[in-house]
PDB file of C-alpha atoms and ligand atoms in Angstrom:
ATOM      1  CA  MET A   1     -12.392  23.699  93.227  1.00 67.00           C
ATOM      2  CA  GLY A   2      -8.928  25.209  92.501  1.00 85.00           C
ATOM      3  CA  THR A   3      -7.811  26.811  89.295  1.00 91.00           C
ATOM      4  CA  GLY A   4      -6.956  24.686  86.282  1.00 96.00           C
ATOM      5  CA  ILE A   5      -3.649  24.222  84.510  1.00 98.00           C
ATOM      6  CA  LEU A   6      -2.469  25.723  81.242  1.00 98.00           C
ATOM      7  CA  TYR A   7      -0.393  23.159  79.340  1.00 98.00           C
ATOM      8  CA  VAL A   8       1.769  24.576  76.516  1.00 98.00           C
ATOM      9  CA  VAL A   9       2.122  21.615  74.197  1.00 98.00           C
ATOM     10  CA  ALA A  10       4.613  21.245  71.328  1.00 98.00           C
ATOM     11  CA  THR A  11       3.263  19.345  68.320  1.00 98.00           C
ATOM     12  CA  PRO A  12       4.976  17.836  65.228  1.00 97.00           C
ATOM     13  CA  ILE A  13       6.498  20.092  62.539  1.00 98.00           C
ATOM     14  CA  GLY A  14       5.642  17.617  59.798  1.00 96.00           C
ATOM     15  CA  ASN A  15       6.013  14.032  60.916  1.00 96.00           C
ATOM     16  CA  LEU A  16       3.005  13.171  63.079  1.00 94.00           C
ATOM     17  CA  SER A  17       4.972  10.379  64.763  1.00 95.00           C
ATOM     18  CA  ASP A  18       7.008  13.068  66.508  1.00 97.00           C
ATOM     19  CA  ALA A  19       4.116  13.753  68.892  1.00 97.00           C
ATOM     20  CA  SER A  20       5.382  12.554  72.268  1.00 98.00           C
ATOM     21  CA  PRO A  21       3.297  10.087  74.303  1.00 97.00           C
ATOM     22  CA  ARG A  22       3.071  12.749  77.035  1.00 98.00           C
ATOM     23  CA  SER A  23       1.751  15.384  74.611  1.00 98.00           C
ATOM     24  CA  ILE A  24      -0.994  12.990  73.513  1.00 98.00           C
ATOM     25  CA  GLU A  25      -1.853  12.153  77.121  1.00 97.00           C
ATOM     26  CA  VAL A  26      -2.149  15.873  77.941  1.00 98.00           C
ATOM     27  CA  LEU A  27      -4.273  16.611  74.861  1.00 98.00           C
ATOM     28  CA  ARG A  28      -6.538  13.694  75.759  1.00 97.00           C
ATOM     29  CA  GLY A  29      -7.045  15.016  79.273  1.00 97.00           C
ATOM     30  CA  ALA A  30      -7.661  18.640  78.289  1.00 97.00           C
ATOM     31  CA  ALA A  31     -11.147  20.131  78.522  1.00 97.00           C
ATOM     32  CA  ILE A  32     -10.236  22.616  75.775  1.00 98.00           C
ATOM     33  CA  VAL A  33      -7.481  22.509  73.173  1.00 98.00           C
ATOM     34  CA  ALA A  34      -6.642  26.068  72.094  1.00 98.00           C
ATOM     35  CA  CYS A  35      -5.183  25.979  68.590  1.00 97.00           C
ATOM     36  CA  GLU A  36      -4.322  28.287  65.704  1.00 96.00           C
ATOM     37  CA  ASP A  37      -6.288  26.447  63.036  1.00 95.00           C
ATOM     38  CA  THR A  38      -8.809  23.984  64.382  1.00 94.00           C
ATOM     39  CA  ARG A  39      -8.699  21.916  61.158  1.00 94.00           C
ATOM     40  CA  THR A  40      -4.922  21.377  61.409  1.00 94.00           C
ATOM     41  CA  THR A  41      -5.065  20.363  65.052  1.00 96.00           C
ATOM     42  CA  ARG A  42      -8.079  18.086  64.556  1.00 94.00           C
ATOM     43  CA  THR A  43      -5.964  16.007  62.141  1.00 93.00           C
ATOM     44  CA  LEU A  44      -3.534  15.327  64.991  1.00 94.00           C
ATOM     45  CA  LEU A  45      -6.309  14.771  67.528  1.00 96.00           C
ATOM     46  CA  ALA A  46      -8.238  12.439  65.190  1.00 95.00           C
ATOM     47  CA  ARG A  47      -5.132  10.305  64.640  1.00 94.00           C
ATOM     48  CA  HIS A  48      -5.159   9.555  68.358  1.00 96.00           C
ATOM     49  CA  GLY A  49      -8.939   9.300  68.716  1.00 96.00           C
ATOM     50  CA  ILE A  50      -9.126  12.462  70.812  1.00 96.00           C
ATOM     51  CA  GLY A  51     -12.459  14.263  70.677  1.00 91.00           C
ATOM     52  CA  ALA A  52     -11.481  17.258  72.850  1.00 87.00           C
ATOM     53  CA  ARG A  53     -13.234  20.588  72.380  1.00 94.00           C
ATOM     54  CA  THR A  54     -11.095  22.927  70.257  1.00 97.00           C
ATOM     55  CA  MET A  55     -11.047  26.710  70.368  1.00 97.00           C
ATOM     56  CA  ALA A  56      -9.271  28.949  67.863  1.00 97.00           C
ATOM     57  CA  LEU A  57      -6.543  31.188  69.256  1.00 97.00           C
ATOM     58  CA  HIS A  58      -4.599  32.928  66.518  1.00 94.00           C
ATOM     59  CA  ALA A  59      -2.869  36.226  65.778  1.00 91.00           C
ATOM     60  CA  HIS A  60      -6.187  37.952  64.994  1.00 94.00           C
ATOM     61  CA  ASN A  61      -8.261  36.919  68.033  1.00 96.00           C
ATOM     62  CA  GLU A  62      -5.613  36.224  70.658  1.00 95.00           C
ATOM     63  CA  ARG A  63      -6.899  38.735  73.214  1.00 95.00           C
ATOM     64  CA  ALA A  64     -10.557  37.706  73.030  1.00 96.00           C
ATOM     65  CA  ALA A  65      -9.742  33.987  72.941  1.00 97.00           C
ATOM     66  CA  ALA A  66      -7.344  34.373  75.884  1.00 97.00           C
ATOM     67  CA  ALA A  67     -10.107  35.994  77.959  1.00 97.00           C
ATOM     68  CA  LYS A  68     -12.414  32.994  77.349  1.00 97.00           C
ATOM     69  CA  LEU A  69      -9.673  30.480  78.100  1.00 98.00           C
ATOM     70  CA  LEU A  70      -8.729  32.286  81.313  1.00 98.00           C
ATOM     71  CA  ALA A  71     -12.349  32.039  82.442  1.00 97.00           C
ATOM     72  CA  ALA A  72     -12.220  28.280  81.858  1.00 97.00           C
ATOM     73  CA  LEU A  73      -8.907  28.036  83.748  1.00 98.00           C
ATOM     74  CA  ARG A  74     -10.330  30.003  86.667  1.00 97.00           C
ATOM     75  CA  ASP A  75     -13.172  27.511  86.604  1.00 97.00           C
ATOM     76  CA  GLY A  76     -10.716  24.672  87.262  1.00 97.00           C
ATOM     77  CA  LYS A  77     -10.473  23.384  83.670  1.00 97.00           C
ATOM     78  CA  TYR A  78      -7.339  21.976  82.052  1.00 98.00           C
ATOM     79  CA  VAL A  79      -6.471  23.859  78.873  1.00 98.00           C
ATOM     80  CA  ALA A  80      -3.894  22.700  76.312  1.00 98.00           C
ATOM     81  CA  LEU A  81      -2.380  25.358  74.063  1.00 98.00           C
ATOM     82  CA  VAL A  82      -0.933  24.207  70.734  1.00 98.00           C
ATOM     83  CA  SER A  83       0.041  25.948  67.492  1.00 97.00           C
ATOM     84  CA  ASP A  84      -0.213  24.636  63.937  1.00 96.00           C
ATOM     85  CA  ALA A  85       3.242  23.106  64.220  1.00 97.00           C
ATOM     86  CA  GLY A  86       6.107  23.053  66.688  1.00 98.00           C
ATOM     87  CA  THR A  87       6.321  24.947  69.942  1.00 98.00           C
ATOM     88  CA  PRO A  88       3.627  27.518  70.761  1.00 97.00           C
ATOM     89  CA  ALA A  89       4.727  31.118  71.379  1.00 96.00           C
ATOM     90  CA  LEU A  90       7.901  30.544  69.362  1.00 97.00           C
ATOM     91  CA  SER A  91       7.237  32.685  66.246  1.00 96.00           C
ATOM     92  CA  ASP A  92       3.638  31.649  66.905  1.00 96.00           C
ATOM     93  CA  PRO A  93       0.747  32.977  69.015  1.00 95.00           C
ATOM     94  CA  GLY A  94       0.362  31.982  72.642  1.00 96.00           C
ATOM     95  CA  ALA A  95       2.566  34.299  74.726  1.00 97.00           C
ATOM     96  CA  LEU A  96      -0.329  36.599  75.562  1.00 97.00           C
ATOM     97  CA  LEU A  97      -2.384  33.780  77.095  1.00 97.00           C
ATOM     98  CA  VAL A  98       0.644  32.394  78.931  1.00 98.00           C
ATOM     99  CA  GLU A  99       1.489  35.814  80.370  1.00 98.00           C
ATOM    100  CA  ALA A 100      -2.102  36.360  81.497  1.00 97.00           C
ATOM    101  CA  ALA A 101      -2.117  32.933  83.176  1.00 98.00           C
ATOM    102  CA  HIS A 102       1.060  33.812  85.112  1.00 98.00           C
ATOM    103  CA  ARG A 103      -0.450  37.119  86.206  1.00 97.00           C
ATOM    104  CA  GLU A 104      -3.500  35.311  87.566  1.00 96.00           C
ATOM    105  CA  GLY A 105      -1.422  32.749  89.438  1.00 97.00           C
ATOM    106  CA  ILE A 106      -2.537  29.918  87.154  1.00 98.00           C
ATOM    107  CA  ARG A 107      -0.031  27.093  86.821  1.00 98.00           C
ATOM    108  CA  VAL A 108       1.674  26.944  83.413  1.00 98.00           C
ATOM    109  CA  VAL A 109       3.180  23.601  82.396  1.00 98.00           C
ATOM    110  CA  PRO A 110       5.300  23.229  79.240  1.00 98.00           C
ATOM    111  CA  VAL A 111       5.118  19.943  77.363  1.00 98.00           C
ATOM    112  CA  PRO A 112       8.280  20.216  75.255  1.00 98.00           C
ATOM    113  CA  GLY A 113       8.735  18.664  71.849  1.00 98.00           C
ATOM    114  CA  PRO A 114       9.394  19.614  68.237  1.00 98.00           C
ATOM    115  CA  SER A 115      10.570  23.032  67.163  1.00 98.00           C
ATOM    116  CA  ALA A 116      11.988  23.814  63.727  1.00 98.00           C
ATOM    117  CA  ALA A 117      14.638  26.087  65.278  1.00 98.00           C
ATOM    118  CA  ALA A 118      15.984  23.418  67.653  1.00 98.00           C
ATOM    119  CA  ALA A 119      15.821  20.709  64.973  1.00 98.00           C
ATOM    120  CA  ALA A 120      17.769  22.836  62.471  1.00 98.00           C
ATOM    121  CA  PHE A 121      20.329  23.879  65.080  1.00 98.00           C
ATOM    122  CA  SER A 122      20.903  20.273  66.130  1.00 98.00           C
ATOM    123  CA  ALA A 123      21.563  19.252  62.522  1.00 98.00           C
ATOM    124  CA  ALA A 124      23.748  22.277  61.705  1.00 98.00           C
ATOM    125  CA  GLY A 125      26.880  21.173  63.527  1.00 97.00           C
ATOM    126  CA  PHE A 126      28.114  24.512  64.801  1.00 96.00           C
ATOM    127  CA  ALA A 127      29.858  23.927  68.117  1.00 93.00           C
ATOM    128  CA  ALA A 128      28.695  26.956  70.073  1.00 91.00           C
ATOM    129  CA  ASP A 129      27.644  27.567  73.626  1.00 91.00           C
ATOM    130  CA  ARG A 130      25.035  30.077  72.523  1.00 95.00           C
ATOM    131  CA  PHE A 131      23.014  31.134  69.479  1.00 97.00           C
ATOM    132  CA  LEU A 132      20.646  33.894  68.495  1.00 97.00           C
ATOM    133  CA  PHE A 133      17.132  33.042  67.386  1.00 98.00           C
ATOM    134  CA  ALA A 134      16.217  35.878  65.010  1.00 97.00           C
ATOM    135  CA  GLY A 135      12.787  34.530  63.939  1.00 97.00           C
ATOM    136  CA  PHE A 136      11.501  35.899  60.623  1.00 97.00           C
ATOM    137  CA  LEU A 137      13.483  38.717  59.015  1.00 97.00           C
ATOM    138  CA  PRO A 138      11.508  41.759  57.794  1.00 96.00           C
ATOM    139  CA  ALA A 139       9.709  41.136  54.487  1.00 94.00           C
ATOM    140  CA  ALA A 140      10.768  44.422  52.844  1.00 94.00           C
ATOM    141  CA  ARG A 141      14.270  44.248  51.407  1.00 93.00           C
ATOM    142  CA  ALA A 142      15.603  47.534  52.814  1.00 93.00           C
ATOM    143  CA  ALA A 143      14.412  46.629  56.313  1.00 95.00           C
ATOM    144  CA  ARG A 144      15.845  43.127  55.921  1.00 95.00           C
ATOM    145  CA  LEU A 145      19.292  44.433  54.960  1.00 93.00           C
ATOM    146  CA  LYS A 146      19.169  46.755  57.964  1.00 94.00           C
ATOM    147  CA  ALA A 147      18.194  43.851  60.244  1.00 95.00           C
ATOM    148  CA  LEU A 148      21.165  41.844  58.937  1.00 95.00           C
ATOM    149  CA  GLU A 149      23.498  44.586  60.166  1.00 92.00           C
ATOM    150  CA  GLU A 150      22.731  43.450  63.713  1.00 92.00           C
ATOM    151  CA  LEU A 151      23.268  39.762  62.977  1.00 95.00           C
ATOM    152  CA  ASP A 152      27.035  39.733  62.439  1.00 93.00           C
ATOM    153  CA  LEU A 153      27.686  37.893  65.682  1.00 95.00           C
ATOM    154  CA  PRO A 154      30.330  35.497  66.969  1.00 95.00           C
ATOM    155  CA  TRP A 155      27.693  32.800  67.455  1.00 96.00           C
ATOM    156  CA  PRO A 156      25.221  31.053  65.126  1.00 98.00           C
ATOM    157  CA  VAL A 157      22.049  32.874  64.097  1.00 98.00           C
ATOM    158  CA  ILE A 158      18.816  31.011  63.358  1.00 98.00           C
ATOM    159  CA  VAL A 159      16.346  32.529  60.893  1.00 98.00           C
ATOM    160  CA  TYR A 160      12.930  31.341  59.737  1.00 98.00           C
ATOM    161  CA  GLU A 161      12.124  32.057  56.101  1.00 97.00           C
ATOM    162  CA  ALA A 162       9.143  31.693  53.792  1.00 96.00           C
ATOM    163  CA  PRO A 163       9.552  29.909  50.427  1.00 97.00           C
ATOM    164  CA  HIS A 164       8.733  32.995  48.347  1.00 96.00           C
ATOM    165  CA  ARG A 165      11.556  34.959  49.966  1.00 96.00           C
ATOM    166  CA  ILE A 166      14.223  32.271  50.388  1.00 97.00           C
ATOM    167  CA  ALA A 167      16.200  33.144  47.209  1.00 96.00           C
ATOM    168  CA  GLU A 168      16.281  36.859  47.998  1.00 96.00           C
ATOM    169  CA  THR A 169      17.270  36.252  51.596  1.00 97.00           C
ATOM    170  CA  LEU A 170      20.135  33.940  50.636  1.00 97.00           C
ATOM    171  CA  GLU A 171      21.409  36.628  48.259  1.00 96.00           C
ATOM    172  CA  ASP A 172      21.152  39.293  50.945  1.00 96.00           C
ATOM    173  CA  LEU A 173      23.014  37.062  53.400  1.00 97.00           C
ATOM    174  CA  ALA A 174      25.805  36.446  50.854  1.00 97.00           C
ATOM    175  CA  GLN A 175      26.026  40.171  50.156  1.00 95.00           C
ATOM    176  CA  ARG A 176      26.171  41.074  53.840  1.00 95.00           C
ATOM    177  CA  PHE A 177      28.382  38.290  55.220  1.00 96.00           C
ATOM    178  CA  GLY A 178      30.444  37.373  52.145  1.00 96.00           C
ATOM    179  CA  PRO A 179      30.594  34.191  50.009  1.00 97.00           C
ATOM    180  CA  GLU A 180      32.864  32.259  52.394  1.00 97.00           C
ATOM    181  CA  ARG A 181      30.591  32.349  55.486  1.00 97.00           C
ATOM    182  CA  GLU A 182      28.774  29.019  55.855  1.00 98.00           C
ATOM    183  CA  ILE A 183      25.033  28.590  56.028  1.00 98.00           C
ATOM    184  CA  VAL A 184      22.881  25.589  56.861  1.00 98.00           C
ATOM    185  CA  ILE A 185      19.686  25.393  54.855  1.00 98.00           C
ATOM    186  CA  ALA A 186      17.203  23.079  56.571  1.00 98.00           C
ATOM    187  CA  ARG A 187      14.070  22.551  54.511  1.00 98.00           C
ATOM    188  CA  GLU A 188      10.987  20.425  55.067  1.00 98.00           C
ATOM    189  CA  LEU A 189      12.345  19.041  58.333  1.00 98.00           C
ATOM    190  CA  THR A 190      10.864  15.678  59.375  1.00 98.00           C
ATOM    191  CA  LYS A 191       8.911  15.519  56.092  1.00 98.00           C
ATOM    192  CA  LYS A 192       9.276  13.386  52.972  1.00 96.00           C
ATOM    193  CA  PHE A 193      11.496  15.841  51.075  1.00 96.00           C
ATOM    194  CA  GLU A 194      13.642  16.906  54.027  1.00 98.00           C
ATOM    195  CA  GLU A 195      17.059  18.324  53.144  1.00 98.00           C
ATOM    196  CA  VAL A 196      19.809  19.735  55.332  1.00 98.00           C
ATOM    197  CA  ALA A 197      22.659  21.323  53.384  1.00 98.00           C
ATOM    198  CA  ARG A 198      25.703  23.038  54.875  1.00 98.00           C
ATOM    199  CA  LEU A 199      27.598  25.123  52.360  1.00 98.00           C
ATOM    200  CA  PRO A 200      29.291  28.508  51.802  1.00 98.00           C
ATOM    201  CA  LEU A 201      26.880  31.390  51.191  1.00 98.00           C
ATOM    202  CA  GLY A 202      28.473  31.895  47.762  1.00 97.00           C
ATOM    203  CA  LYS A 203      27.099  28.494  46.694  1.00 98.00           C
ATOM    204  CA  ALA A 204      23.700  28.725  48.373  1.00 98.00           C
ATOM    205  CA  ARG A 205      21.824  30.262  45.467  1.00 96.00           C
ATOM    206  CA  ALA A 206      23.134  27.632  43.027  1.00 96.00           C
ATOM    207  CA  TRP A 207      22.093  24.897  45.488  1.00 97.00           C
ATOM    208  CA  LEU A 208      18.578  26.325  45.631  1.00 97.00           C
ATOM    209  CA  ASP A 209      18.320  26.556  41.846  1.00 95.00           C
ATOM    210  CA  ALA A 210      19.731  23.054  41.238  1.00 96.00           C
ATOM    211  CA  GLU A 211      16.321  21.399  41.790  1.00 94.00           C
ATOM    212  CA  PRO A 212      13.039  23.046  40.812  1.00 90.00           C
ATOM    213  CA  HIS A 213      11.246  21.803  43.950  1.00 93.00           C
ATOM    214  CA  ARG A 214      13.825  23.314  46.299  1.00 94.00           C
ATOM    215  CA  ARG A 215      12.149  26.705  46.561  1.00 92.00           C
ATOM    216  CA  GLN A 216       9.032  25.125  47.973  1.00 95.00           C
ATOM    217  CA  GLY A 217       8.339  24.099  51.521  1.00 96.00           C
ATOM    218  CA  GLU A 218       9.441  25.442  54.859  1.00 98.00           C
ATOM    219  CA  PHE A 219      12.923  26.710  55.643  1.00 98.00           C
ATOM    220  CA  VAL A 220      15.178  27.346  58.588  1.00 98.00           C
ATOM    221  CA  LEU A 221      18.557  28.967  57.982  1.00 98.00           C
ATOM    222  CA  VAL A 222      21.442  28.716  60.427  1.00 98.00           C
ATOM    223  CA  LEU A 223      24.197  31.223  59.758  1.00 98.00           C
ATOM    224  CA  ALA A 224      27.703  30.249  60.871  1.00 98.00           C
ATOM    225  CA  PRO A 225      29.289  32.384  63.599  1.00 96.00           C
ATOM    226  CA  GLY A 226      31.311  35.383  62.502  1.00 93.00           C
ATOM    227  CA  GLU A 227      34.785  36.278  63.740  1.00 85.00           C
ATOM    228  CA  ARG A 228      35.070  37.175  67.394  1.00 77.00           C
ATOM    229  CA  ARG A 229      36.332  40.758  67.416  1.00 69.00           C
ATOM    230  CA  PRO A 230      38.026  42.271  70.437  1.00 60.00           C
ATOM    231  CA  PRO A 231      35.960  45.149  71.796  1.00 61.00           C
ATOM    232  CA  ALA A 232      37.163  48.438  70.328  1.00 63.00           C
ATOM    233  CA  GLU A 233      39.562  50.247  72.628  1.00 66.00           C
ATOM    234  CA  VAL A 234      38.081  53.556  73.629  1.00 77.00           C
ATOM    235  CA  ASP A 235      40.440  56.198  74.976  1.00 85.00           C
ATOM    236  CA  ALA A 236      38.342  57.827  77.702  1.00 86.00           C
ATOM    237  CA  GLY A 237      40.725  60.775  77.940  1.00 88.00           C
ATOM    238  CA  ARG A 238      40.376  61.639  74.258  1.00 89.00           C
ATOM    239  CA  VAL A 239      36.605  61.268  74.420  1.00 90.00           C
ATOM    240  CA  LEU A 240      36.472  63.630  77.418  1.00 90.00           C
ATOM    241  CA  ASP A 241      38.795  66.181  75.774  1.00 91.00           C
ATOM    242  CA  ALA A 242      36.659  66.281  72.631  1.00 92.00           C
ATOM    243  CA  LEU A 243      33.438  66.688  74.612  1.00 93.00           C
ATOM    244  CA  LEU A 244      34.922  69.333  76.897  1.00 93.00           C
ATOM    245  CA  GLU A 245      35.537  71.535  73.861  1.00 92.00           C
ATOM    246  CA  ALA A 246      31.796  72.107  73.654  1.00 93.00           C
ATOM    247  CA  LEU A 247      30.243  70.962  76.919  1.00 93.00           C
ATOM    248  CA  ALA A 248      30.356  71.619  80.646  1.00 93.00           C
ATOM    249  CA  PRO A 249      32.208  68.920  82.706  1.00 93.00           C
ATOM    250  CA  SER A 250      29.002  67.349  84.051  1.00 93.00           C
ATOM    251  CA  GLU A 251      27.474  67.006  80.591  1.00 93.00           C
ATOM    252  CA  ALA A 252      30.774  65.802  79.080  1.00 92.00           C
ATOM    253  CA  ALA A 253      31.054  63.167  81.845  1.00 91.00           C
ATOM    254  CA  ARG A 254      27.467  62.009  81.260  1.00 90.00           C
ATOM    255  CA  ILE A 255      28.017  61.426  77.535  1.00 92.00           C
ATOM    256  CA  ALA A 256      31.538  59.994  77.964  1.00 89.00           C
ATOM    257  CA  ALA A 257      30.078  57.469  80.436  1.00 86.00           C
ATOM    258  CA  ARG A 258      27.656  56.266  77.760  1.00 84.00           C
ATOM    259  CA  ILE A 259      30.435  55.954  75.182  1.00 86.00           C
ATOM    260  CA  THR A 260      33.065  54.288  77.366  1.00 84.00           C
ATOM    261  CA  GLY A 261      31.020  52.432  79.976  1.00 78.00           C
ATOM    262  CA  ILE A 262      33.137  54.052  82.715  1.00 85.00           C
ATOM    263  CA  ALA A 263      31.233  55.397  85.767  1.00 83.00           C
ATOM    264  CA  ARG A 264      29.999  58.962  85.371  1.00 86.00           C
ATOM    265  CA  GLY A 265      31.442  60.095  88.749  1.00 87.00           C
ATOM    266  CA  VAL A 266      34.927  58.887  87.799  1.00 86.00           C
ATOM    267  CA  LEU A 267      34.731  60.729  84.478  1.00 91.00           C
ATOM    268  CA  TYR A 268      33.389  63.869  86.143  1.00 91.00           C
ATOM    269  CA  ARG A 269      36.426  64.029  88.453  1.00 90.00           C
ATOM    270  CA  ARG A 270      38.730  63.470  85.459  1.00 90.00           C
ATOM    271  CA  ALA A 271      36.887  66.178  83.505  1.00 91.00           C
ATOM    272  CA  LEU A 272      37.409  68.664  86.351  1.00 91.00           C
ATOM    273  CA  GLU A 273      41.112  67.804  86.500  1.00 88.00           C
ATOM    274  CA  ARG A 274      41.478  68.256  82.718  1.00 86.00           C
ATOM    275  CA  ARG A 275      39.751  71.602  82.923  1.00 80.00           C
ATOM    276  CA  LYS A 276      42.281  72.905  85.483  1.00 76.00           C
TER     277      LYS A 276
HETATM  278  N1  SAM B 301       6.418  27.430  66.425  1.00 69.42           N
HETATM  279  C1  SAM B 301       7.117  26.835  65.317  1.00 69.42           C
HETATM  280  C2  SAM B 301       8.351  26.095  65.829  1.00 69.42           C
HETATM  281  O1  SAM B 301       8.460  25.843  67.025  1.00 69.42           O
HETATM  282  O2  SAM B 301       9.204  25.740  65.034  1.00 69.42           O
HETATM  283  C3  SAM B 301       7.449  27.850  64.252  1.00 69.42           C
HETATM  284  C4  SAM B 301       6.246  28.485  63.633  1.00 69.42           C
HETATM  285  S1  SAM B 301       6.617  29.647  62.412  1.00 69.42           S
HETATM  286  C5  SAM B 301       5.058  30.393  62.161  1.00 69.42           C
HETATM  287  C6  SAM B 301       6.725  28.718  60.951  1.00 69.42           C
HETATM  288  C7  SAM B 301       8.150  28.705  60.396  1.00 69.42           C
HETATM  289  O3  SAM B 301       8.912  27.704  61.072  1.00 69.42           O
HETATM  290  C8  SAM B 301       8.224  28.325  58.925  1.00 69.42           C
HETATM  291  O4  SAM B 301       8.029  29.444  58.072  1.00 69.42           O
HETATM  292  C9  SAM B 301       9.630  27.784  58.819  1.00 69.42           C
HETATM  293  O5  SAM B 301      10.558  28.838  58.746  1.00 69.42           O
HETATM  294  C10 SAM B 301       9.779  27.072  60.161  1.00 69.42           C
HETATM  295  N2  SAM B 301       9.354  25.674  60.044  1.00 69.42           N
HETATM  296  C11 SAM B 301       8.254  25.101  60.573  1.00 69.42           C
HETATM  297  N3  SAM B 301       8.204  23.793  60.254  1.00 69.42           N
HETATM  298  C12 SAM B 301       9.303  23.533  59.513  1.00 69.42           C
HETATM  299  C13 SAM B 301       9.831  22.370  58.888  1.00 69.42           C
HETATM  300  N4  SAM B 301       9.188  21.202  58.947  1.00 69.42           N
HETATM  301  N5  SAM B 301      11.000  22.472  58.206  1.00 69.42           N
HETATM  302  C14 SAM B 301      11.649  23.644  58.141  1.00 69.42           C
HETATM  303  N6  SAM B 301      11.193  24.776  58.706  1.00 69.42           N
HETATM  304  C15 SAM B 301      10.049  24.727  59.378  1.00 69.42           C
END
């Protein structure tokens, strides 16, 4: 018998009707369904009358669980990997098992479907040919502000946030990117109290406070793109001259290459000429 197949199956992020017919078919055919919380996944399985064997694979046992699942895959079994909600391995466990399967030559088949990031992006309305998925920002405020430094980009940035930090994060975003920059707040997507609001950061906190229930639930934020700035002009000659005051030509060329992006050999020749 050959090796089995690892199916990576996306599941609903709230509305159980978002499970695709193919995802249900794959879960029904799997010998083992690897899931974060067996109780959560059994709700989905029970709805479709699926009695598959479940095995917990979460952040705290991923390595040990992956070893057991690989043994089953080597044995020719079909394994379906799901997370509590959305797409596995996307701000969720699963990548370790998937990587191990690739290394062992086991076929990995994605069964695409819901993801909070894609759903929020699709409802945000920012026409962009790329975006950055930043996942969860650091929980500590100082680290979060530092992380925001790297997110001033000319394309949209998607952030996941927990309800107990949403107010603080919106304030930090307004402080860092200014009150005019737009944000899309997507909360409770596909669920009963779903809301998608697009507004300037300066009004985000008031929006959150307008209804007492708004701080609850699950959130995705999509930050509008920043201004596209032309790359700073670097004068290679001036960089070289400054470095040559303290360094030998080879060392000056090495560092100038890192600063300017110009080839080290070219800068070395220019350094020698400037030294003459
Ligand atoms: N793997 C999941 C996916 O594909 O979307 C994400 C898992 S991550 C642990 C959970 C985070 O996703 C939540 O804290 C929230 O930021 C976001 N999220 C999940 N479901 C959501 C929903 N229904 N509405 C808004 N955000 C959601």
